[in-house]
Short mmCIF file of C-alpha atoms (C1' of nucleotides) in Angstrom, two decimals:
data_model
loop_
_atom_site.label_atom_id
_atom_site.label_comp_id
_atom_site.label_asym_id
_atom_site.label_seq_id
_atom_site.Cartn_x
_atom_site.Cartn_y
_atom_site.Cartn_z
CA MET A 1 -13.14 4.71 24.84
CA ASN A 2 -14.51 7.06 23.04
CA THR A 3 -16.66 6.21 19.77
CA ARG A 4 -14.09 7.95 17.85
CA ASP A 5 -11.53 5.54 18.78
CA LYS A 6 -13.40 2.23 18.14
CA ILE A 7 -14.04 3.13 15.16
CA LEU A 8 -10.27 4.15 14.58
CA ASP A 9 -9.42 1.13 16.25
CA ALA A 10 -11.79 -1.22 14.32
CA ALA A 11 -10.33 0.51 11.00
CA ALA A 12 -6.63 -0.15 11.78
CA HIS A 13 -7.77 -3.59 12.43
CA VAL A 14 -9.86 -4.22 9.00
CA MET A 15 -6.85 -2.22 7.05
CA ARG A 16 -4.45 -4.82 7.96
CA THR A 17 -5.70 -7.74 8.04
CA ARG A 18 -8.36 -7.10 4.38
CA GLY A 19 -5.88 -4.77 2.93
CA PHE A 20 -6.01 -1.19 2.26
CA ALA A 21 -8.06 -1.16 -0.66
CA ARG A 22 -10.06 -3.12 0.16
CA THR A 23 -11.45 -2.17 3.11
CA THR A 24 -15.26 -1.03 3.18
CA THR A 25 -17.29 1.37 5.07
CA LYS A 26 -19.34 -1.32 6.03
CA GLU A 27 -16.79 -3.66 7.07
CA ILE A 28 -15.38 -0.52 9.87
CA ALA A 29 -18.92 0.33 11.10
CA ARG A 30 -19.46 -4.01 11.74
CA ALA A 31 -16.22 -4.15 13.27
CA ALA A 32 -16.62 -1.44 15.38
CA GLY A 33 -20.21 -2.31 16.49
CA TYR A 34 -21.79 0.92 15.55
CA SER A 35 -24.38 1.70 12.11
CA GLU A 36 -22.43 2.79 8.69
CA ALA A 37 -23.62 6.23 8.69
CA THR A 38 -21.88 7.21 12.44
CA LEU A 39 -18.98 6.96 11.07
CA TYR A 40 -20.12 10.17 8.63
CA LYS A 41 -21.04 11.52 12.04
CA HIS A 42 -17.17 11.02 13.30
CA PHE A 43 -15.72 11.83 10.05
CA GLN A 44 -16.00 13.73 6.58
CA ASP A 45 -15.57 10.44 4.28
CA LYS A 46 -13.83 7.71 3.67
CA THR A 47 -10.10 9.34 2.88
CA ASP A 48 -10.68 11.92 6.41
CA LEU A 49 -11.20 8.54 8.53
CA PHE A 50 -8.12 6.67 6.39
CA LEU A 51 -5.70 10.10 7.10
CA ALA A 52 -6.46 9.58 10.63
CA VAL A 53 -6.08 6.25 10.81
CA LEU A 54 -2.59 6.46 9.78
CA HIS A 55 -2.46 9.63 12.03
CA ALA A 56 -3.20 7.72 15.41
CA LYS A 57 -2.45 4.48 14.14
CA LEU A 58 1.18 4.26 12.84
CA PRO A 59 4.00 3.43 14.33
CA THR A 60 6.48 5.30 15.83
CA PHE A 61 10.19 5.45 15.86
CA ARG A 62 10.20 8.64 18.13
CA PRO A 63 11.18 6.93 21.59
CA PHE A 64 14.14 4.73 20.02
CA ALA A 65 15.55 7.97 18.45
CA GLU A 66 15.35 9.65 22.15
CA GLU A 67 17.39 6.33 23.77
CA LEU A 68 19.61 7.10 20.88
CA ALA A 69 20.48 10.39 21.48
CA ARG A 70 21.56 9.76 25.22
CA LYS A 71 23.54 7.27 24.19
CA PRO A 72 26.68 8.78 22.54
CA GLY A 73 30.20 7.67 24.89
CA ALA A 74 28.43 4.94 26.82
CA GLY A 75 28.29 0.81 25.93
CA SER A 76 30.11 -0.25 23.53
CA LEU A 77 29.28 1.55 19.62
CA ARG A 78 29.02 -1.90 18.01
CA ASP A 79 26.16 -3.04 20.89
CA ASN A 80 24.13 0.40 20.01
CA LEU A 81 24.20 -0.16 16.89
CA ALA A 82 22.93 -3.65 17.02
CA ALA A 83 19.94 -2.15 19.85
CA THR A 84 19.65 -0.32 16.69
CA ALA A 85 18.98 -2.36 14.28
CA ARG A 86 17.12 -4.92 16.41
CA ALA A 87 14.74 -2.03 17.35
CA ALA A 88 14.64 -0.84 13.42
CA ILE A 89 12.96 -4.09 12.09
CA GLU A 90 10.55 -4.21 14.59
CA PHE A 91 9.27 -0.33 13.64
CA TYR A 92 9.81 -1.67 10.22
CA ARG A 93 7.87 -4.77 10.12
CA GLU A 94 4.97 -3.42 12.14
CA SER A 95 4.83 0.10 10.12
CA PHE A 96 5.68 -1.90 6.78
CA PRO A 97 2.51 -3.22 5.66
CA MET A 98 0.48 -0.32 6.40
CA THR A 99 2.73 2.30 4.86
CA ALA A 100 3.29 0.18 1.85
CA SER A 101 0.02 0.05 0.85
CA ILE A 102 -0.87 3.92 0.89
CA PHE A 103 1.67 3.63 -2.20
CA ALA A 104 -1.59 1.83 -4.08
CA GLU A 105 -3.98 4.97 -3.63
CA PRO A 106 -1.69 8.02 -5.35
CA ASP A 107 -4.11 10.48 -4.19
CA LEU A 108 -3.77 9.22 -0.93
CA LEU A 109 -0.02 9.26 -0.47
CA ALA A 110 -0.28 12.34 -1.68
CA ALA A 111 -2.69 13.53 1.55
CA HIS A 112 -0.89 11.12 3.89
CA ARG A 113 2.56 13.36 2.83
CA THR A 114 1.40 16.65 3.45
CA SER A 115 0.06 15.77 6.37
CA ALA A 116 2.50 13.93 8.03
CA ALA A 117 4.96 17.00 6.19
CA ARG A 118 3.54 19.37 8.57
CA ARG A 119 3.01 17.05 11.86
CA GLY A 120 7.09 16.97 11.05
CA ALA A 121 6.76 13.09 10.98
CA GLY A 122 8.24 11.32 7.86
CA PRO A 123 10.33 7.65 6.84
CA HIS A 124 13.51 9.67 6.65
CA ARG A 125 13.61 10.02 10.38
CA PRO A 126 15.02 7.46 11.57
CA VAL A 127 17.78 7.49 9.31
CA GLU A 128 18.42 11.12 10.62
CA ALA A 129 18.52 10.38 14.09
CA LEU A 130 21.21 7.68 13.45
CA ALA A 131 23.14 9.38 11.81
CA ARG A 132 23.11 12.10 14.34
CA TYR A 133 23.90 9.28 17.15
CA LEU A 134 26.73 8.77 14.90
CA ARG A 135 28.57 11.99 14.22
CA ALA A 136 28.21 12.55 17.95
CA GLU A 137 30.40 8.90 17.94
CA GLN A 138 32.60 10.48 15.49
CA GLU A 139 33.33 14.13 17.69
CA ALA A 140 33.74 11.99 20.61
CA GLY A 141 36.75 9.90 18.44
CA ARG A 142 34.94 6.50 18.31
CA ILE A 143 34.55 7.00 14.67
CA ARG A 144 37.26 8.00 12.32
CA PRO A 145 36.98 11.25 11.22
CA GLU A 146 36.43 10.53 7.67
CA ALA A 147 33.63 7.86 7.65
CA ASP A 148 30.52 9.11 6.60
CA PRO A 149 28.00 9.70 9.30
CA ASP A 150 25.01 9.52 6.40
CA ALA A 151 26.19 6.40 4.71
CA GLY A 152 26.25 4.32 8.08
CA ALA A 153 23.12 5.41 8.80
CA ALA A 154 21.61 4.57 5.44
CA LEU A 155 23.56 0.79 5.39
CA LEU A 156 22.14 0.02 8.72
CA LEU A 157 18.28 0.83 8.48
CA GLY A 158 17.87 0.33 4.99
CA ALA A 159 19.48 -3.63 6.04
CA CYS A 160 16.83 -3.57 8.51
CA LEU A 161 13.48 -1.77 6.51
CA GLN A 162 14.50 -4.79 4.04
CA TYR A 163 14.46 -7.63 5.91
CA ALA A 164 10.99 -6.23 7.11
CA PHE A 165 9.97 -6.29 3.51
CA LEU A 166 10.91 -9.82 2.91
CA LEU A 167 9.47 -10.73 5.98
CA SER A 168 6.21 -9.17 4.76
CA PHE A 169 6.43 -10.67 1.85
CA ALA A 170 7.10 -14.00 2.40
CA GLN A 171 4.13 -13.35 5.38
CA ARG A 172 6.34 -14.79 8.04
CA GLU A 173 6.58 -14.11 12.23
CA LEU A 174 9.47 -12.46 13.19
CA ASP A 175 12.15 -14.88 14.72
CA PRO A 176 13.65 -12.95 17.53
CA GLN A 177 16.86 -15.49 17.47
CA ALA A 178 17.06 -14.73 13.70
CA VAL A 179 16.71 -10.73 14.16
CA GLU A 180 19.31 -10.93 17.22
CA ALA A 181 21.80 -13.01 15.00
CA TYR A 182 21.00 -10.54 11.85
CA ALA A 183 21.19 -7.52 13.73
CA GLY A 184 24.73 -8.58 15.17
CA SER A 185 26.86 -9.35 12.06
CA LEU A 186 25.50 -6.13 10.67
CA ALA A 187 26.60 -4.03 13.36
CA ASP A 188 29.92 -5.81 13.33
CA THR A 189 30.36 -5.66 9.29
CA LEU A 190 29.44 -1.69 9.72
CA VAL A 191 31.40 -1.14 13.30
CA THR A 192 34.33 -2.34 10.90
CA GLY A 193 33.93 0.01 8.36
CA LEU A 194 33.52 2.88 10.75
CA THR A 195 36.18 2.34 13.12
CA THR A 196 39.27 1.00 11.42
CA ALA A 197 42.11 3.04 9.66
CA ARG A 198 42.06 1.38 5.96
CA MET B 1 2.59 -6.13 -30.88
CA ASN B 2 0.06 -8.10 -30.59
CA THR B 3 -3.73 -7.79 -28.99
CA ARG B 4 -2.40 -9.48 -25.54
CA ASP B 5 0.61 -7.42 -25.20
CA LYS B 6 -0.81 -4.38 -26.53
CA ILE B 7 -3.63 -5.06 -23.30
CA LEU B 8 -0.49 -5.90 -20.82
CA ASP B 9 1.01 -2.75 -21.81
CA ALA B 10 -2.00 -0.31 -21.36
CA ALA B 11 -2.61 -2.25 -18.02
CA ALA B 12 0.89 -1.99 -16.48
CA HIS B 13 0.69 2.18 -17.52
CA VAL B 14 -2.72 2.48 -16.01
CA MET B 15 -1.83 0.53 -12.96
CA ARG B 16 1.19 2.69 -12.50
CA THR B 17 -0.58 6.27 -11.99
CA ARG B 18 -3.21 5.20 -11.26
CA GLY B 19 -2.11 2.81 -8.76
CA PHE B 20 -3.32 -1.14 -8.51
CA ALA B 21 -6.30 -0.97 -6.31
CA ARG B 22 -8.07 2.06 -8.41
CA THR B 23 -7.26 0.46 -11.93
CA THR B 24 -10.35 -0.62 -13.72
CA THR B 25 -11.37 -3.02 -16.59
CA LYS B 26 -12.57 -0.02 -18.44
CA GLU B 27 -10.00 1.84 -18.35
CA ILE B 28 -7.38 -0.62 -19.29
CA ALA B 29 -9.96 -1.12 -22.14
CA ARG B 30 -9.41 2.28 -23.40
CA ALA B 31 -6.24 2.56 -22.64
CA ALA B 32 -4.86 -0.22 -24.94
CA GLY B 33 -7.79 1.02 -27.52
CA TYR B 34 -10.48 -2.26 -27.12
CA SER B 35 -13.86 -3.05 -25.85
CA GLU B 36 -13.82 -4.30 -21.98
CA ALA B 37 -15.13 -7.38 -23.44
CA THR B 38 -12.12 -8.07 -25.34
CA LEU B 39 -9.97 -8.54 -21.85
CA TYR B 40 -12.04 -11.35 -21.08
CA LYS B 41 -10.81 -13.21 -24.84
CA HIS B 42 -7.90 -13.18 -23.69
CA PHE B 43 -7.76 -13.31 -20.00
CA GLN B 44 -9.89 -15.46 -17.40
CA ASP B 45 -10.91 -12.58 -15.25
CA LYS B 46 -9.09 -9.23 -13.58
CA THR B 47 -6.77 -11.42 -10.88
CA ASP B 48 -5.62 -13.22 -14.15
CA LEU B 49 -4.40 -10.34 -15.73
CA PHE B 50 -2.96 -8.69 -13.00
CA LEU B 51 -0.82 -11.80 -12.35
CA ALA B 52 0.17 -11.64 -16.01
CA VAL B 53 0.93 -7.86 -16.05
CA LEU B 54 3.32 -8.71 -12.95
CA HIS B 55 5.01 -11.87 -14.63
CA ALA B 56 5.43 -9.58 -17.43
CA LYS B 57 5.97 -6.17 -16.74
CA LEU B 58 8.40 -6.27 -13.48
CA PRO B 59 11.78 -5.19 -14.16
CA THR B 60 14.33 -7.85 -13.91
CA PHE B 61 18.21 -7.65 -12.24
CA ARG B 62 19.54 -10.39 -13.53
CA PRO B 63 21.54 -8.67 -16.39
CA PHE B 64 23.38 -7.04 -13.77
CA ALA B 65 23.75 -10.50 -11.63
CA GLU B 66 24.99 -12.04 -14.39
CA GLU B 67 26.82 -9.00 -14.92
CA LEU B 68 28.11 -9.35 -11.01
CA ALA B 69 28.98 -12.72 -11.58
CA ARG B 70 31.45 -12.06 -14.29
CA LYS B 71 33.67 -9.58 -12.24
CA PRO B 72 35.59 -11.09 -9.19
CA GLY B 73 38.89 -10.29 -9.26
CA ALA B 74 38.45 -7.71 -12.36
CA GLY B 75 38.34 -4.30 -11.61
CA SER B 76 38.16 -2.57 -8.02
CA LEU B 77 35.66 -3.80 -5.22
CA ARG B 78 34.93 -0.41 -4.25
CA ASP B 79 33.94 0.61 -8.00
CA ASN B 80 31.87 -2.47 -8.84
CA LEU B 81 29.75 -2.22 -5.77
CA ALA B 82 29.38 1.35 -5.72
CA ALA B 83 28.27 0.07 -9.98
CA THR B 84 25.99 -2.34 -8.54
CA ALA B 85 24.45 0.49 -5.87
CA ARG B 86 23.29 1.88 -9.26
CA ALA B 87 21.90 -0.52 -10.71
CA ALA B 88 20.31 -1.48 -7.60
CA ILE B 89 19.02 1.60 -6.70
CA GLU B 90 17.61 2.15 -10.73
CA PHE B 91 15.98 -1.25 -10.20
CA TYR B 92 14.10 -0.73 -6.90
CA ARG B 93 13.21 2.35 -7.79
CA GLU B 94 11.22 1.23 -11.23
CA SER B 95 10.08 -2.13 -9.30
CA PHE B 96 9.10 -0.70 -6.28
CA PRO B 97 5.63 1.49 -7.22
CA MET B 98 4.45 -1.87 -8.61
CA THR B 99 5.68 -4.59 -5.46
CA ALA B 100 4.55 -2.21 -3.34
CA SER B 101 0.78 -1.98 -4.58
CA ILE B 102 0.62 -5.53 -4.15
CA PHE B 103 0.56 -5.16 -0.69
CA ALA B 104 -2.23 -3.65 -0.59
CA GLU B 105 -4.16 -6.78 -1.92
CA PRO B 106 -3.12 -10.02 0.21
CA ASP B 107 -5.03 -12.47 -1.75
CA LEU B 108 -2.93 -11.62 -4.69
CA LEU B 109 0.16 -10.66 -2.82
CA ALA B 110 -0.25 -14.60 -2.06
CA ALA B 111 -1.31 -16.09 -5.50
CA HIS B 112 1.95 -13.67 -7.09
CA ARG B 113 3.91 -15.19 -4.72
CA THR B 114 3.35 -18.33 -5.27
CA SER B 115 3.51 -17.89 -9.09
CA ALA B 116 6.88 -16.21 -8.69
CA ALA B 117 8.39 -18.40 -6.53
CA ARG B 118 7.38 -21.33 -9.11
CA ARG B 119 9.20 -19.21 -11.52
CA GLY B 120 12.27 -19.25 -9.51
CA ALA B 121 12.17 -15.42 -9.07
CA GLY B 122 11.46 -13.04 -5.88
CA PRO B 123 12.80 -9.98 -4.31
CA HIS B 124 15.85 -11.73 -2.34
CA ARG B 125 17.35 -12.37 -5.39
CA PRO B 126 19.93 -9.51 -5.55
CA VAL B 127 20.78 -9.91 -2.18
CA GLU B 128 21.85 -13.11 -3.13
CA ALA B 129 23.55 -12.91 -6.23
CA LEU B 130 25.97 -9.60 -4.40
CA ALA B 131 26.46 -12.28 -1.70
CA ARG B 132 28.11 -15.00 -4.21
CA TYR B 133 29.74 -12.53 -5.71
CA LEU B 134 31.43 -11.07 -2.32
CA ARG B 135 32.15 -14.41 -1.28
CA ALA B 136 34.04 -15.57 -4.49
CA GLU B 137 36.17 -12.21 -3.74
CA GLN B 138 36.36 -13.23 -0.28
CA GLU B 139 38.10 -16.57 -1.86
CA ALA B 140 40.50 -14.53 -4.22
CA GLY B 141 41.62 -12.90 -0.95
CA ARG B 142 40.45 -9.47 -1.50
CA ILE B 143 37.63 -9.63 1.11
CA ARG B 144 39.15 -10.17 4.67
CA PRO B 145 37.56 -14.11 5.93
CA GLU B 146 36.03 -13.15 9.25
CA ALA B 147 33.80 -10.69 7.07
CA ASP B 148 30.10 -11.56 6.55
CA PRO B 149 29.08 -11.66 3.04
CA ASP B 150 25.40 -12.23 3.42
CA ALA B 151 25.61 -9.01 5.86
CA GLY B 152 27.45 -6.74 3.35
CA ALA B 153 25.35 -7.72 0.75
CA ALA B 154 22.31 -7.06 2.83
CA LEU B 155 23.60 -3.95 4.26
CA LEU B 156 24.00 -2.30 0.33
CA LEU B 157 21.28 -3.41 -1.31
CA GLY B 158 19.47 -2.48 1.50
CA ALA B 159 20.50 1.17 1.76
CA CYS B 160 19.43 1.27 -1.80
CA LEU B 161 16.11 -0.32 -1.38
CA GLN B 162 15.69 2.38 1.09
CA TYR B 163 16.71 5.27 -1.59
CA ALA B 164 13.91 4.07 -3.85
CA PHE B 165 11.41 3.82 -1.25
CA LEU B 166 11.98 7.47 0.02
CA LEU B 167 11.95 8.70 -3.67
CA SER B 168 8.90 6.88 -4.58
CA PHE B 169 7.42 8.25 -0.89
CA ALA B 170 8.48 11.79 -2.05
CA GLN B 171 7.71 11.71 -5.51
CA ARG B 172 10.92 12.57 -6.55
CA GLU B 173 12.58 11.75 -9.46
CA LEU B 174 16.09 10.42 -9.97
CA ASP B 175 19.10 12.74 -9.96
CA PRO B 176 22.19 10.67 -11.86
CA GLN B 177 24.38 12.95 -9.74
CA ALA B 178 23.50 13.25 -6.40
CA VAL B 179 22.64 8.81 -7.03
CA GLU B 180 26.37 9.08 -8.06
CA ALA B 181 27.59 10.28 -4.73
CA TYR B 182 25.11 8.06 -2.82
CA ALA B 183 26.18 4.94 -4.01
CA GLY B 184 30.11 6.05 -3.69
CA SER B 185 29.59 6.81 -0.42
CA LEU B 186 27.82 3.91 0.04
CA ALA B 187 30.70 2.08 -1.09
CA ASP B 188 33.38 3.83 0.49
CA THR B 189 32.03 2.99 4.11
CA LEU B 190 31.13 -0.77 3.58
CA VAL B 191 34.60 -1.24 1.76
CA THR B 192 36.24 -0.30 5.05
CA GLY B 193 34.49 -2.17 6.66
CA LEU B 194 35.08 -5.36 4.65
CA THR B 195 39.00 -5.74 3.73
CA THR B 196 40.56 -3.79 6.48
CA ALA B 197 41.65 -5.52 10.10
CA ARG B 198 40.38 -4.38 13.23
"C1'" DT C 1 -41.73 19.85 40.29
"C1'" DC C 2 -43.47 19.74 36.01
"C1'" DC C 3 -43.33 20.98 31.04
"C1'" DT C 4 -40.84 22.38 26.88
"C1'" DA C 5 -37.15 23.17 23.78
"C1'" DG C 6 -32.74 21.67 22.42
"C1'" DT C 7 -28.57 18.69 21.73
"C1'" DT C 8 -26.04 14.95 21.56
"C1'" DA C 9 -25.43 9.71 19.92
"C1'" DG C 10 -27.60 7.13 16.59
"C1'" DT C 11 -29.75 4.03 12.98
"C1'" DG C 12 -33.10 1.85 9.38
"C1'" DA C 13 -33.36 2.73 4.58
"C1'" DG C 14 -32.60 4.18 1.43
"C1'" DT C 15 -29.83 5.93 -3.74
"C1'" DA C 16 -26.85 7.07 -7.19
"C1'" DC C 17 -23.45 5.40 -9.40
"C1'" DC C 18 -19.52 2.22 -10.17
"C1'" DT C 19 -17.49 -2.51 -10.93
"C1'" DA C 20 -16.52 -6.64 -13.33
"C1'" DC C 21 -17.78 -9.88 -16.21
"C1'" DT C 22 -21.44 -11.36 -19.55
"C1'" DT C 23 -24.94 -12.69 -23.77
"C1'" DA C 24 -26.00 -12.25 -28.43
"C1'" DC C 25 -24.15 -10.25 -31.96
"C1'" DC C 26 -20.95 -9.32 -36.01
"C1'" DT C 27 -17.54 -9.75 -39.37
"C1'" DA C 28 -13.31 -11.35 -41.79
"C1'" DG C 29 -9.94 -15.20 -43.31
"C1'" DG C 30 -9.22 -19.49 -44.29
"C1'" DC D 1 -19.27 -22.25 -43.54
"C1'" DC D 2 -16.71 -22.52 -39.50
"C1'" DT D 3 -13.64 -19.89 -36.40
"C1'" DA D 4 -10.50 -16.12 -34.15
"C1'" DG D 5 -11.33 -11.54 -33.01
"C1'" DG D 6 -13.87 -7.94 -31.40
"C1'" DT D 7 -18.12 -5.33 -29.82
"C1'" DA D 8 -22.17 -3.04 -28.06
"C1'" DA D 9 -25.49 -3.10 -24.81
"C1'" DG D 10 -26.32 -5.32 -21.01
"C1'" DT D 11 -26.61 -7.29 -15.88
"C1'" DA D 12 -26.38 -8.17 -10.51
"C1'" DG D 13 -23.97 -6.85 -7.21
"C1'" DG D 14 -21.34 -4.25 -4.31
"C1'" DT D 15 -20.65 1.28 -2.62
"C1'" DA D 16 -19.50 5.43 -0.87
"C1'" DC D 17 -22.80 8.53 1.42
"C1'" DT D 18 -27.65 10.55 2.63
"C1'" DC D 19 -31.55 11.01 5.15
"C1'" DA D 20 -35.48 11.62 7.72
"C1'" DC D 21 -35.74 9.81 11.70
"C1'" DT D 22 -35.59 7.95 17.18
"C1'" DA D 23 -33.95 8.02 22.06
"C1'" DA D 24 -31.69 9.89 25.92
"C1'" DC D 25 -29.98 13.53 28.09
"C1'" DT D 26 -29.96 18.29 29.99
"C1'" DA D 27 -31.54 23.43 30.17
"C1'" DG D 28 -34.43 26.25 31.99
"C1'" DG D 29 -38.82 28.79 33.25
"C1'" DA D 30 -42.91 29.14 35.47
#
DNA sequence: TCCTAGTTAGTGAGTACCTACTTACCTAGG
DNA sequence: CCTAGGTAAGTAGGTACTCACTAACTAGGA
């Protein structure tokens, strides 16, 4: 692992523990095992370093979205949704602390938003992926035609985001059994809504 | 309005615009129209001031929760849920920037969590209020008995939280027409799920 | 095989600035 | 005269960032 990556690793670690705003260049340098001046050989300034950390270390939903794209027609709709909910809770749980803390720095938020948009990333992508899957199931006839796939996707993933938010707020760990039960009842409630005539 | 309240107002305003972490005592004092030293006549230190701001200025869901408690049996379930969604989006939209930015300061988050718990507030309260309403409707026979009111509440409010989150991230204003349509399709999707047999 | 010059990766010791917080003082009302 | 509310002018410590420097390695010409 080269120096730049070591610095990114250390910065991500310090950001997660000390919090975004309280992270100092001195602390990052010490955690990485280099001097402060070395940071500035590899990054223009602190903002540049933070954007690089966000780019490199924010978890991505892409692998699961790709799996979801292969699923229409296979497996039960309910189980697919429950699996999506479990993956989404983990995804949001991992990304939330870092994402939320960017809101403390409006300037950084703006910079991150533009750089993320340029890369085609963004927080709405999971919802879009799930909505695409639901539309495919709708065309395959497994979801009733009047249903709204966008609303369905927003409901399921919103509940997952909220779950992760509450866990972060309470500073609790994930309990796999509780997640399993929660994801299941979300899927049950949602599927019945999507598949049953009024 | 007394000095203390003026300071709280100014602090809340600066926190919203400059961001939580970047807010300085000097800036608050200037915005309030007092000297920096005056802040310390009214608050012990900066943390004490911030906790007071959070206590005084965080929006509350209580008025709407109370209205919701009077509703079971009156009006259509769908319209009640759509109204709840609209209120929740506004509530989350207002409280999210401040709430999320606390995550940048783990120490402050912990302090706020304990002080909020002591006052009986907390981010889970809206979900609980909605779940209580849904249970009442279930007992009144307007929701099928096998449905899970907790899951229903989590789905609806989660989607609203997510909507507010995305708006904050995109730094867009609320578009009442879009909110109306969004809340409606959420309620439609959810109600069908809660009221129809499989 | 040496000598030399350039490059790369890193650092110790600062600097200029900003921050939360304090002190000594003032002033008006009761 | 005392006290509550207010201030100007600090202080001590922390912050991002810079600069002059070193040591190790590389390339290439005589």
